[in-house]
GROMACS .gro file of C-alpha atoms in nm:
model
  318
    1MET     CA    1   0.527   1.313  -2.526
    2ARG     CA    2   0.225   1.401  -2.273
    3ILE     CA    3   0.178   1.119  -2.009
    4VAL     CA    4  -0.108   1.083  -1.779
    5VAL     CA    5   0.020   0.880  -1.440
    6LEU     CA    6  -0.276   0.772  -1.159
    7ALA     CA    7  -0.075   0.764  -0.846
    8GLY     CA    8  -0.135   0.677  -0.485
    9GLY     CA    9   0.111   0.708  -0.235
   10ILE     CA   10   0.448   0.551  -0.159
   11GLY     CA   11   0.501   0.349  -0.505
   12GLY     CA   12   0.339   0.601  -0.710
   13ALA     CA   13   0.535   0.849  -0.591
   14ARG     CA   14   0.879   0.655  -0.636
   15PHE     CA   15   0.744   0.514  -0.983
   16LEU     CA   16   0.715   0.910  -1.099
   17ARG     CA   17   1.052   0.972  -1.021
   18GLY     CA   18   1.182   0.710  -1.217
   19LEU     CA   19   0.955   0.780  -1.498
   20LYS     CA   20   1.072   1.174  -1.467
   21GLN     CA   21   1.483   1.018  -1.538
   22ALA     CA   22   1.315   0.763  -1.778
   23ALA     CA   23   1.134   1.059  -2.013
   24PRO     CA   24   1.284   1.383  -1.877
   25GLU     CA   25   1.138   1.573  -2.176
   26ALA     CA   26   0.764   1.465  -2.078
   27ASP     CA   27   0.491   1.635  -1.972
   28ILE     CA   28   0.358   1.494  -1.693
   29THR     CA   29   0.030   1.479  -1.529
   30VAL     CA   30  -0.036   1.316  -1.247
   31ILE     CA   31  -0.391   1.271  -1.078
   32GLY     CA   32  -0.340   1.218  -0.724
   33ASN     CA   33  -0.561   0.974  -0.499
   34THR     CA   34  -0.740   1.179  -0.221
   35GLY     CA   35  -0.906   0.914  -0.087
   36ASP     CA   36  -0.683   0.900   0.179
   37ASP     CA   37  -0.742   1.241   0.330
   38ILE     CA   38  -0.849   1.243   0.657
   39HIS     CA   39  -0.913   1.548   0.896
   40LEU     CA   40  -0.652   1.577   1.187
   41PHE     CA   41  -0.700   1.822   1.474
   42GLY     CA   42  -0.873   2.036   1.234
   43LEU     CA   43  -0.657   2.015   0.935
   44LYS     CA   44  -0.713   1.861   0.622
   45VAL     CA   45  -0.433   1.622   0.564
   46CYS     CA   46  -0.377   1.506   0.228
   47PRO     CA   47  -0.108   1.220   0.245
   48ASP     CA   48  -0.114   1.068  -0.111
   49LEU     CA   49  -0.063   1.435  -0.275
   50ASP     CA   50   0.183   1.490   0.005
   51THR     CA   51   0.377   1.188  -0.090
   52VAL     CA   52   0.369   1.269  -0.441
   53MET     CA   53   0.490   1.644  -0.371
   54TYR     CA   54   0.744   1.569  -0.120
   55THR     CA   55   0.900   1.272  -0.307
   56LEU     CA   56   0.971   1.486  -0.634
   57GLY     CA   57   1.033   1.777  -0.444
   58GLY     CA   58   1.321   1.655  -0.243
   59GLY     CA   59   1.156   1.661   0.079
   60ILE     CA   60   1.071   1.321   0.153
   61ASP     CA   61   1.235   1.089   0.447
   62GLU     CA   62   1.358   0.858   0.217
   63LYS     CA   63   1.373   0.536   0.460
   64GLN     CA   64   1.014   0.555   0.534
   65GLY     CA   65   0.889   0.659   0.221
   66TRP     CA   66   0.614   0.919   0.354
   67GLY     CA   67   0.646   1.232   0.568
   68ARG     CA   68   0.921   1.506   0.565
   69THR     CA   69   1.302   1.474   0.628
   70ASP     CA   70   1.455   1.570   0.899
   71GLU     CA   71   1.149   1.529   1.106
   72SER     CA   72   1.065   1.634   1.486
   73PHE     CA   73   0.744   1.568   1.654
   74GLN     CA   74   0.699   1.809   1.948
   75VAL     CA   75   0.349   1.936   1.817
   76LYS     CA   76   0.242   1.532   1.841
   77GLU     CA   77   0.434   1.478   2.184
   78GLU     CA   78   0.235   1.804   2.313
   79PHE     CA   79  -0.110   1.698   2.194
   80ALA     CA   80  -0.030   1.364   2.370
   81ALA     CA   81   0.050   1.580   2.670
   82TYR     CA   82  -0.282   1.706   2.645
   83GLY     CA   83  -0.455   1.386   2.617
   84VAL     CA   84  -0.605   1.491   2.264
   85GLY     CA   85  -0.589   1.195   1.962
   86PRO     CA   86  -0.579   1.023   1.767
   87ASP     CA   87  -0.215   0.934   1.904
   88TRP     CA   88  -0.168   0.689   1.616
   89PHE     CA   89  -0.145   0.908   1.337
   90GLY     CA   90   0.219   1.072   1.368
   91LEU     CA   91   0.218   1.461   1.196
   92GLY     CA   92   0.566   1.571   1.231
   93ASP     CA   93   0.612   1.954   1.262
   94ARG     CA   94   0.764   2.042   0.960
   95ASP     CA   95   0.414   1.849   0.795
   96VAL     CA   96   0.232   2.026   0.992
   97ALA     CA   97   0.272   2.365   0.859
   98THR     CA   98   0.172   2.196   0.477
   99HIS     CA   99  -0.179   2.097   0.647
  100ILE     CA  100  -0.208   2.400   0.828
  101VAL     CA  101  -0.172   2.640   0.488
  102ARG     CA  102  -0.384   2.413   0.293
  103THR     CA  103  -0.659   2.391   0.582
  104GLN     CA  104  -0.620   2.800   0.606
  105MET     CA  105  -0.673   2.826   0.205
  106LEU     CA  106  -0.943   2.589   0.188
  107GLY     CA  107  -1.108   2.780   0.437
  108ALA     CA  108  -1.102   3.073   0.244
  109GLY     CA  109  -1.268   2.920  -0.051
  110TYR     CA  110  -1.019   2.793  -0.279
  111PRO     CA  111  -1.084   2.426  -0.390
  112LEU     CA  112  -0.850   2.181  -0.343
  113SER     CA  113  -0.671   2.149  -0.729
  114ALA     CA  114  -0.585   2.515  -0.624
  115VAL     CA  115  -0.441   2.497  -0.332
  116THR     CA  116  -0.201   2.176  -0.444
  117GLU     CA  117  -0.093   2.398  -0.728
  118ALA     CA  118   0.003   2.685  -0.487
  119LEU     CA  119   0.159   2.433  -0.235
  120CYS     CA  120   0.341   2.235  -0.520
  121ALA     CA  121   0.502   2.634  -0.636
  122ARG     CA  122   0.755   2.595  -0.308
  123TRP     CA  123   0.833   2.220  -0.408
  124LYS     CA  124   0.836   2.234  -0.789
  125PRO     CA  125   0.817   1.838  -0.859
  126GLY     CA  126   0.848   1.885  -1.207
  127VAL     CA  127   0.493   1.749  -1.301
  128ARG     CA  128   0.154   1.886  -1.290
  129LEU     CA  129  -0.036   1.728  -0.993
  130LEU     CA  130  -0.389   1.739  -0.964
  131PRO     CA  131  -0.613   1.633  -0.722
  132MET     CA  132  -0.883   1.334  -0.844
  133SER     CA  133  -1.182   1.571  -0.715
  134ASP     CA  134  -1.206   1.892  -0.577
  135ASP     CA  135  -1.482   1.730  -0.361
  136ARG     CA  136  -1.432   1.550   0.002
  137VAL     CA  137  -1.373   1.152  -0.086
  138GLU     CA  138  -1.261   0.924   0.179
  139THR     CA  139  -1.253   0.596   0.187
  140HIS     CA  140  -1.364   0.362   0.439
  141VAL     CA  141  -1.328  -0.015   0.507
  142ALA     CA  142  -1.584  -0.239   0.712
  143VAL     CA  143  -1.473  -0.441   0.954
  144ASP     CA  144  -1.601  -0.681   1.266
  145VAL     CA  145  -1.475  -0.599   1.536
  146ASP     CA  146  -1.634  -0.771   1.876
  147GLY     CA  147  -1.865  -0.959   1.680
  148GLU     CA  148  -2.027  -0.609   1.542
  149ARG     CA  149  -1.950  -0.476   1.204
  150LYS     CA  150  -1.833  -0.117   1.137
  151ALA     CA  151  -1.658   0.082   0.909
  152ILE     CA  152  -1.355   0.279   0.981
  153HIS     CA  153  -1.162   0.551   0.807
  154PHE     CA  154  -0.889   0.368   0.564
  155GLN     CA  155  -0.634   0.555   0.734
  156GLU     CA  156  -0.721   0.389   1.128
  157TYR     CA  157  -0.750   0.023   0.941
  158TRP     CA  158  -0.403   0.100   0.759
  159VAL     CA  159  -0.231   0.260   1.010
  160LYS     CA  160  -0.370   0.217   1.334
  161LEU     CA  161  -0.477  -0.148   1.280
  162ARG     CA  162  -0.188  -0.244   1.033
  163ALA     CA  163  -0.479  -0.431   0.829
  164SER     CA  164  -0.490  -0.686   1.106
  165VAL     CA  165  -0.835  -0.736   1.069
  166GLU     CA  166  -1.013  -0.876   0.796
  167ALA     CA  167  -1.150  -0.608   0.565
  168GLN     CA  168  -1.537  -0.712   0.456
  169ALA     CA  169  -1.570  -0.424   0.228
  170VAL     CA  170  -1.425  -0.106   0.062
  171VAL     CA  171  -1.616   0.211   0.012
  172PRO     CA  172  -1.518   0.522  -0.144
  173VAL     CA  173  -1.746   0.750   0.061
  174GLY     CA  174  -1.849   1.035  -0.190
  175ALA     CA  175  -1.698   0.947  -0.478
  176GLU     CA  176  -2.025   0.852  -0.688
  177GLN     CA  177  -2.151   1.254  -0.588
  178ALA     CA  178  -1.770   1.370  -0.674
  179THR     CA  179  -1.713   1.508  -0.999
  180PRO     CA  180  -1.319   1.511  -1.150
  181ALA     CA  181  -1.081   1.818  -1.062
  182PRO     CA  182  -1.059   2.138  -1.324
  183GLY     CA  183  -0.819   1.960  -1.555
  184VAL     CA  184  -0.832   1.574  -1.495
  185LEU     CA  185  -1.069   1.508  -1.787
  186GLU     CA  186  -0.857   1.764  -1.999
  187ALA     CA  187  -0.527   1.577  -1.952
  188ILE     CA  188  -0.683   1.221  -2.008
  189ALA     CA  189  -0.840   1.349  -2.332
  190GLU     CA  190  -0.499   1.510  -2.463
  191ALA     CA  191  -0.266   1.244  -2.314
  192ASP     CA  192  -0.020   1.030  -2.534
  193VAL     CA  193   0.021   0.763  -2.286
  194ILE     CA  194  -0.161   0.667  -1.996
  195LEU     CA  195  -0.001   0.493  -1.684
  196PHE     CA  196  -0.085   0.302  -1.364
  197PRO     CA  197   0.202   0.275  -1.159
  198PRO     CA  198   0.235  -0.001  -0.886
  199SER     CA  199  -0.007   0.143  -0.658
  200ASN     CA  200  -0.306   0.016  -0.444
  201PRO     CA  201  -0.514  -0.107  -0.751
  202VAL     CA  202  -0.831  -0.087  -0.497
  203VAL     CA  203  -0.748   0.228  -0.236
  204SER     CA  204  -0.531   0.418  -0.481
  205VAL     CA  205  -0.592   0.349  -0.821
  206GLY     CA  206  -0.941   0.221  -0.757
  207THR     CA  207  -1.065   0.527  -0.598
  208ILE     CA  208  -0.959   0.744  -0.864
  209LEU     CA  209  -1.136   0.539  -1.080
  210ALA     CA  210  -1.446   0.569  -0.868
  211VAL     CA  211  -1.506   0.920  -0.924
  212PRO     CA  212  -1.742   0.921  -1.208
  213GLY     CA  213  -1.599   1.019  -1.572
  214ILE     CA  214  -1.240   0.935  -1.520
  215ARG     CA  215  -1.289   0.563  -1.554
  216GLU     CA  216  -1.505   0.657  -1.917
  217ALA     CA  217  -1.255   0.924  -2.017
  218ILE     CA  218  -0.940   0.687  -2.030
  219ALA     CA  219  -1.144   0.424  -2.165
  220GLU     CA  220  -1.248   0.628  -2.448
  221ALA     CA  221  -0.912   0.837  -2.463
  222GLY     CA  222  -0.810   0.606  -2.737
  223VAL     CA  223  -0.417   0.593  -2.643
  224PRO     CA  224  -0.211   0.333  -2.452
  225VAL     CA  225  -0.309   0.271  -2.101
  226VAL     CA  226  -0.017   0.043  -1.973
  227GLY     CA  227  -0.033  -0.066  -1.623
  228LEU     CA  228   0.253  -0.196  -1.351
  229SER     CA  229   0.190  -0.495  -1.122
  230PRO     CA  230   0.166  -0.420  -0.753
  231ILE     CA  231   0.192  -0.777  -0.685
  232VAL     CA  232   0.538  -0.961  -0.749
  233GLY     CA  233   0.531  -1.342  -0.662
  234GLY     CA  234   0.174  -1.377  -0.478
  235ALA     CA  235   0.253  -1.066  -0.257
  236PRO     CA  236   0.248  -0.711  -0.243
  237VAL     CA  237   0.571  -0.527  -0.277
  238ARG     CA  238   0.504  -0.320   0.009
  239GLY     CA  239   0.221  -0.233   0.187
  240MET     CA  240  -0.113  -0.465   0.270
  241ALA     CA  241  -0.289  -0.455  -0.080
  242ASP     CA  242  -0.354  -0.815  -0.069
  243LYS     CA  243  -0.612  -0.756   0.236
  244VAL     CA  244  -0.822  -0.485   0.040
  245LEU     CA  245  -0.793  -0.729  -0.275
  246ALA     CA  246  -1.018  -1.009  -0.083
  247ALA     CA  247  -1.203  -0.772   0.030
  248VAL     CA  248  -1.348  -0.682  -0.316
  249GLY     CA  249  -1.259  -1.019  -0.418
  250VAL     CA  250  -0.922  -1.045  -0.616
  251GLU     CA  251  -0.700  -1.315  -0.591
  252PRO     CA  252  -0.333  -1.171  -0.485
  253THR     CA  253  -0.160  -1.271  -0.802
  254ALA     CA  254  -0.017  -1.010  -1.112
  255SER     CA  255  -0.276  -1.198  -1.357
  256ALA     CA  256  -0.604  -1.126  -1.119
  257VAL     CA  257  -0.507  -0.773  -1.084
  258ALA     CA  258  -0.489  -0.709  -1.471
  259THR     CA  259  -0.848  -0.854  -1.521
  260HIS     CA  260  -0.965  -0.681  -1.242
  261TYR     CA  261  -0.872  -0.370  -1.392
  262GLY     CA  262  -1.000  -0.572  -1.773
  263SER     CA  263  -0.911  -0.534  -2.088
  264GLY     CA  264  -1.192  -0.216  -2.170
  265LEU     CA  265  -0.932  -0.042  -1.932
  266LEU     CA  266  -0.584  -0.169  -1.990
  267ASP     CA  267  -0.389  -0.215  -2.320
  268GLY     CA  268  -0.068  -0.330  -2.167
  269TRP     CA  269   0.075  -0.513  -1.828
  270LEU     CA  270   0.374  -0.560  -1.690
  271VAL     CA  271   0.460  -0.824  -1.456
  272ASP     CA  272   0.780  -0.894  -1.252
  273THR     CA  273   1.019  -1.189  -1.403
  274VAL     CA  274   0.903  -1.429  -1.115
  275ASP     CA  275   0.575  -1.397  -1.270
  276ALA     CA  276   0.649  -1.463  -1.632
  277GLY     CA  277   0.410  -1.755  -1.625
  278ALA     CA  278   0.134  -1.532  -1.600
  279VAL     CA  279   0.195  -1.389  -1.925
  280ASP     CA  280  -0.033  -1.572  -2.108
  281GLU     CA  281  -0.331  -1.584  -1.877
  282VAL     CA  282  -0.313  -1.165  -1.908
  283GLU     CA  283  -0.304  -1.189  -2.299
  284GLY     CA  284  -0.567  -1.418  -2.295
  285ALA     CA  285  -0.769  -1.192  -2.113
  286GLY     CA  286  -0.685  -0.952  -2.419
  287ILE     CA  287  -0.410  -0.718  -2.265
  288ARG     CA  288  -0.075  -0.751  -2.404
  289CYS     CA  289   0.165  -0.830  -2.129
  290ARG     CA  290   0.571  -0.876  -2.079
  291ALA     CA  291   0.769  -0.972  -1.793
  292VAL     CA  292   1.021  -0.725  -1.647
  293PRO     CA  293   1.216  -0.667  -1.383
  294LEU     CA  294   0.954  -0.480  -1.101
  295MET     CA  295   1.135  -0.391  -0.800
  296MET     CA  296   1.216  -0.056  -0.768
  297THR     CA  297   1.538  -0.060  -0.571
  298ASP     CA  298   1.619   0.269  -0.629
  299VAL     CA  299   1.614   0.511  -0.936
  300ASP     CA  300   1.778   0.339  -1.196
  301ALA     CA  301   1.580   0.050  -1.169
  302THR     CA  302   1.281   0.233  -1.140
  303ALA     CA  303   1.353   0.423  -1.449
  304GLU     CA  304   1.422   0.122  -1.654
  305MET     CA  305   1.078   0.006  -1.529
  306ALA     CA  306   0.910   0.314  -1.668
  307ARG     CA  307   1.083   0.317  -1.991
  308GLN     CA  308   0.975  -0.052  -2.052
  309ALA     CA  309   0.619   0.108  -1.964
  310LEU     CA  310   0.668   0.349  -2.264
  311ARG     CA  311   0.782   0.068  -2.464
  312LEU     CA  312   0.521  -0.142  -2.417
  313ALA     CA  313   0.270   0.171  -2.475
  314GLU     CA  314   0.467   0.204  -2.811
  315GLU     CA  315   0.390  -0.164  -2.910
  316VAL     CA  316   0.030  -0.136  -2.828
  317ARG     CA  317   0.019   0.221  -3.012
  318ALA     CA  318   0.204   0.042  -3.330
   0.00000   0.00000   0.00000
């Protein structure tokens, strides 16, 4: 079975770990969000790609879900001693090595897709990890600060401000001019199943879909497309997805996110059992829906979520 998964950061990476257990023989291609990418201290940082790579490769900090295990922060402390910022984004010492290698390879002329493949040669994540595009795309958020509207990088909004101010708009800068990375459209065209994990529907999956050609390829693939709700009981399972959903006019409910993606894209949608009342509404929008447990409490629970997604895909196919 050939499975394509559109993945953001922590939620996408943890879902993939469960999917690998649920379908150990599957050929899995992951299209990773690069809208969260940022340049810091002269380094190219790809948080979502690295979170997938570290999680599946056994190097992730399990407690926080991002960064390296057994990490130290002496380089960060030295930057602070020099008065060099930003101080709100914590690059660990082990993590810095990844960013240095990536930046050197990009500087030598290698595209991000080739660099990602080279980095994965060390981590062996057991999936094919592709950036959504080799082109530079950065998600910016429009906010009102001191009576003035300005656009800030998504990382500043998410990490520094902790989404404490209302997002007025979310813009994937550069997405309209970007093209899918090599292998992305081919993987979609050859897939048996396409999955949207419980990643942020606006700044993770939504940013991937903003790259011209990707949404169209998925809609025209002719295979089941199944998503899992990142909203449970009217709130995001992790993170602050409700903040950016509000910026695009979508209510933070399981049914609203499904209709946001739309029946032209989604064939199936899983909601948590606490949202079983939303099943009829989602099916009324032309999307087959089932209520199952959606809390990724451990790998076994996540694997069962993945199995349920694949079963729903088979229902759709039948």
